[in-house]
Coordinates of C-alpha atoms in Angstrom, one line a residue:
A1180 CA 71.9 -83.5 -85.3
W1181 CA 75.3 -83.0 -83.2
P1182 CA 72.9 -81.3 -80.1
Q1183 CA 74.5 -79.3 -77.4
W1184 CA 73.0 -77.9 -74.3
C1185 CA 74.2 -74.9 -72.1
V1186 CA 77.9 -74.2 -73.5
D1187 CA 79.5 -71.8 -70.9
G1188 CA 76.3 -72.0 -68.5
K1189 CA 77.3 -71.9 -65.3
M1190 CA 74.7 -72.6 -62.4
N1191 CA 76.1 -73.1 -58.1
I1192 CA 72.5 -75.4 -57.5
V1193 CA 73.2 -73.3 -54.0
H1194 CA 71.3 -70.8 -55.6
N1195 CA 68.6 -72.8 -57.5
C1196 CA 68.2 -74.6 -53.8
L1197 CA 68.8 -72.1 -50.6
D1198 CA 69.6 -68.3 -52.2
K1199 CA 66.7 -67.7 -54.4
W1200 CA 65.1 -68.2 -51.0
I1201 CA 66.3 -65.5 -49.2
G1202 CA 64.2 -61.6 -49.1
T1203 CA 61.2 -63.9 -50.4
P1204 CA 58.0 -65.8 -47.5
T1205 CA 59.8 -68.6 -48.8
Q1206 CA 62.4 -67.5 -46.6
N1207 CA 61.0 -68.5 -43.4
R1208 CA 58.4 -72.0 -44.3
A1209 CA 61.2 -75.3 -42.8
A1210 CA 63.6 -75.8 -45.3
L1211 CA 65.0 -78.9 -43.4
C1212 CA 63.1 -81.1 -40.8
W1213 CA 65.5 -84.0 -38.7
E1214 CA 64.1 -86.7 -35.4
G1215 CA 67.1 -88.1 -34.6
E1216 CA 67.3 -91.9 -33.1
E1217 CA 67.6 -90.6 -29.7
G1218 CA 65.5 -88.1 -30.0
A1219 CA 66.5 -84.6 -30.5
T1220 CA 65.0 -83.1 -33.5
A1221 CA 65.6 -80.3 -35.8
L1222 CA 64.3 -77.6 -37.8
L1223 CA 65.5 -75.3 -40.2
T1224 CA 64.1 -73.0 -42.5
Y1225 CA 65.8 -71.4 -45.5
A1226 CA 66.8 -68.9 -44.0
E1227 CA 68.7 -70.6 -40.9
L1228 CA 69.8 -73.6 -43.4
H1229 CA 70.6 -70.4 -45.7
R1230 CA 72.8 -68.8 -42.3
E1231 CA 74.6 -72.1 -41.1
V1232 CA 75.4 -73.1 -45.1
N1233 CA 77.6 -69.7 -45.9
R1234 CA 78.7 -69.6 -41.8
L1235 CA 80.3 -72.4 -43.0
A1236 CA 81.2 -71.6 -46.4
N1237 CA 83.4 -69.0 -44.7
V1238 CA 85.5 -70.8 -42.6
L1239 CA 85.6 -73.1 -45.2
R1240 CA 87.9 -70.4 -48.1
E1241 CA 89.8 -69.1 -44.3
L1242 CA 91.3 -72.3 -44.6
G1243 CA 91.7 -72.3 -47.2
I1244 CA 89.6 -74.4 -49.3
K1245 CA 88.8 -72.8 -52.9
K1246 CA 86.9 -74.1 -56.2
G1247 CA 88.2 -77.6 -57.3
D1248 CA 89.5 -78.8 -54.1
V1249 CA 88.2 -81.9 -51.9
V1250 CA 86.2 -82.5 -48.8
G1251 CA 85.5 -85.3 -47.9
L1252 CA 82.3 -85.3 -45.9
Y1253 CA 81.9 -88.4 -43.5
M1254 CA 78.7 -87.6 -41.2
P1255 CA 75.8 -89.3 -39.6
M1256 CA 72.4 -88.4 -40.7
V1257 CA 72.1 -85.6 -39.2
P1258 CA 71.3 -81.4 -40.3
E1259 CA 74.7 -80.7 -40.7
T1260 CA 75.1 -82.8 -43.0
A1261 CA 72.7 -81.1 -45.2
V1262 CA 74.8 -77.7 -43.9
G1263 CA 78.4 -79.3 -44.8
L1264 CA 77.0 -79.7 -48.0
F1265 CA 75.4 -77.5 -49.2
A1266 CA 78.8 -75.4 -47.6
V1267 CA 81.6 -76.3 -50.1
V1268 CA 79.0 -76.9 -53.1
K1269 CA 79.0 -73.0 -53.0
I1270 CA 82.6 -72.1 -52.2
G1271 CA 83.5 -74.3 -55.7
A1272 CA 84.5 -77.5 -53.8
I1273 CA 84.1 -80.6 -54.6
V1274 CA 82.4 -82.8 -52.0
L1275 CA 83.7 -86.7 -51.7
P1276 CA 80.1 -88.7 -50.0
L1277 CA 81.8 -91.4 -47.5
F1278 CA 79.4 -93.9 -45.8
S1279 CA 79.4 -93.4 -41.8
G1280 CA 80.1 -96.5 -41.6
Y1281 CA 83.8 -96.9 -43.5
G1282 CA 86.8 -97.4 -41.5
A1283 CA 89.7 -96.4 -41.4
D1284 CA 91.0 -98.4 -44.1
A1285 CA 88.3 -97.4 -46.3
L1286 CA 88.7 -93.9 -45.6
S1287 CA 91.6 -93.4 -46.0
T1288 CA 91.8 -95.1 -49.5
R1289 CA 89.1 -92.6 -50.4
L1290 CA 90.9 -89.9 -49.1
A1291 CA 93.6 -90.2 -50.2
D1292 CA 92.8 -91.1 -54.3
A1293 CA 90.5 -87.2 -54.2
E1294 CA 93.8 -85.6 -52.7
A1295 CA 90.7 -84.7 -50.4
K1296 CA 92.8 -81.1 -48.3
A1297 CA 89.7 -81.3 -45.8
I1298 CA 87.0 -84.1 -43.9
L1299 CA 83.9 -82.7 -42.4
T1300 CA 82.8 -85.2 -39.3
C1301 CA 81.5 -85.7 -36.5
D1302 CA 82.4 -87.0 -32.2
G1303 CA 80.1 -89.7 -33.4
F1304 CA 75.8 -90.4 -32.7
H1305 CA 73.1 -93.0 -32.2
R1306 CA 72.6 -96.6 -33.4
R1307 CA 70.3 -98.6 -32.8
G1308 CA 70.7 -98.3 -29.3
Q1309 CA 74.9 -97.5 -29.3
L1310 CA 77.1 -94.8 -29.9
V1311 CA 78.8 -95.1 -32.7
H1312 CA 82.4 -93.3 -32.6
M1313 CA 83.4 -92.0 -35.9
K1314 CA 85.9 -89.4 -34.6
P1315 CA 88.8 -92.5 -33.7
V1316 CA 87.9 -93.8 -37.1
A1317 CA 88.2 -90.0 -38.7
D1318 CA 91.3 -89.8 -36.9
S1319 CA 93.3 -93.3 -37.6
A1320 CA 92.3 -92.4 -41.4
V1321 CA 92.9 -88.9 -42.0
D1322 CA 96.7 -89.6 -40.1
R1323 CA 97.3 -91.7 -43.0
V1324 CA 97.1 -88.7 -45.5
R1325 CA 99.4 -86.6 -46.5
S1326 CA 97.2 -84.0 -48.6
L1327 CA 95.0 -83.5 -45.4
R1328 CA 95.0 -80.6 -43.5
H1329 CA 91.9 -79.4 -41.3
S1330 CA 89.2 -81.9 -39.6
I1331 CA 86.1 -80.0 -38.7
I1332 CA 84.8 -82.1 -36.3
L1333 CA 80.4 -81.8 -35.0
R1334 CA 80.3 -83.1 -31.0
R1335 CA 77.4 -84.5 -30.7
L1336 CA 78.5 -86.9 -28.5
S1337 CA 79.3 -86.6 -24.6
V1338 CA 82.4 -87.8 -25.0
N1339 CA 86.1 -86.1 -25.1
H1340 CA 87.9 -87.4 -28.3
P1341 CA 91.9 -86.4 -29.0
Q1342 CA 92.1 -83.4 -30.7
V1343 CA 95.1 -82.9 -33.0
P1344 CA 96.2 -79.3 -32.9
G1345 CA 96.3 -77.1 -35.9
R1346 CA 94.4 -79.4 -37.8
D1347 CA 91.4 -80.2 -35.4
L1348 CA 88.4 -77.7 -35.2
C1349 CA 84.8 -77.5 -34.1
W1350 CA 82.4 -76.9 -35.5
R1351 CA 80.3 -75.1 -33.7
E1352 CA 83.3 -72.9 -32.3
I1353 CA 84.2 -71.8 -35.3
T1354 CA 80.7 -70.8 -37.2
E1355 CA 79.8 -69.3 -34.5
N1356 CA 82.4 -66.3 -35.0

């Protein structure tokens, strides 16, 4: 009458999705296939996705993000969205999914309510033949969130948005070291 399931159990979904495939033939199979509206494509094997997730997870740890901290995921549908999701989960932090169409007010409210420590975002993306600039929206929102210390920005567009020293970090630069 009083069943209990997985009492004191601990699991990280990243193990089942990625880690367990490393060192097996599956590591060379496609884990993620993507095609952008502008015609760009990407294919990541389990091994490649695992490597990218670990790189970002290590950066997040170095920035002081730890188990239980909240990290906003304000990204369009790009391969790095999966990388970001798995990296945050891997370190035990909490993912706060944020719709890429949100405005600054909606973003700042959600980030502040969750006391987010960081946000993973993108400078922009292509949508219906137009460029959608996300960084200015994220900047406007982040400026209002006292708990937020780091903004990791994936550069996809050839647009130079202003960077805030000490807060804004380029995704590719910090994960390639």
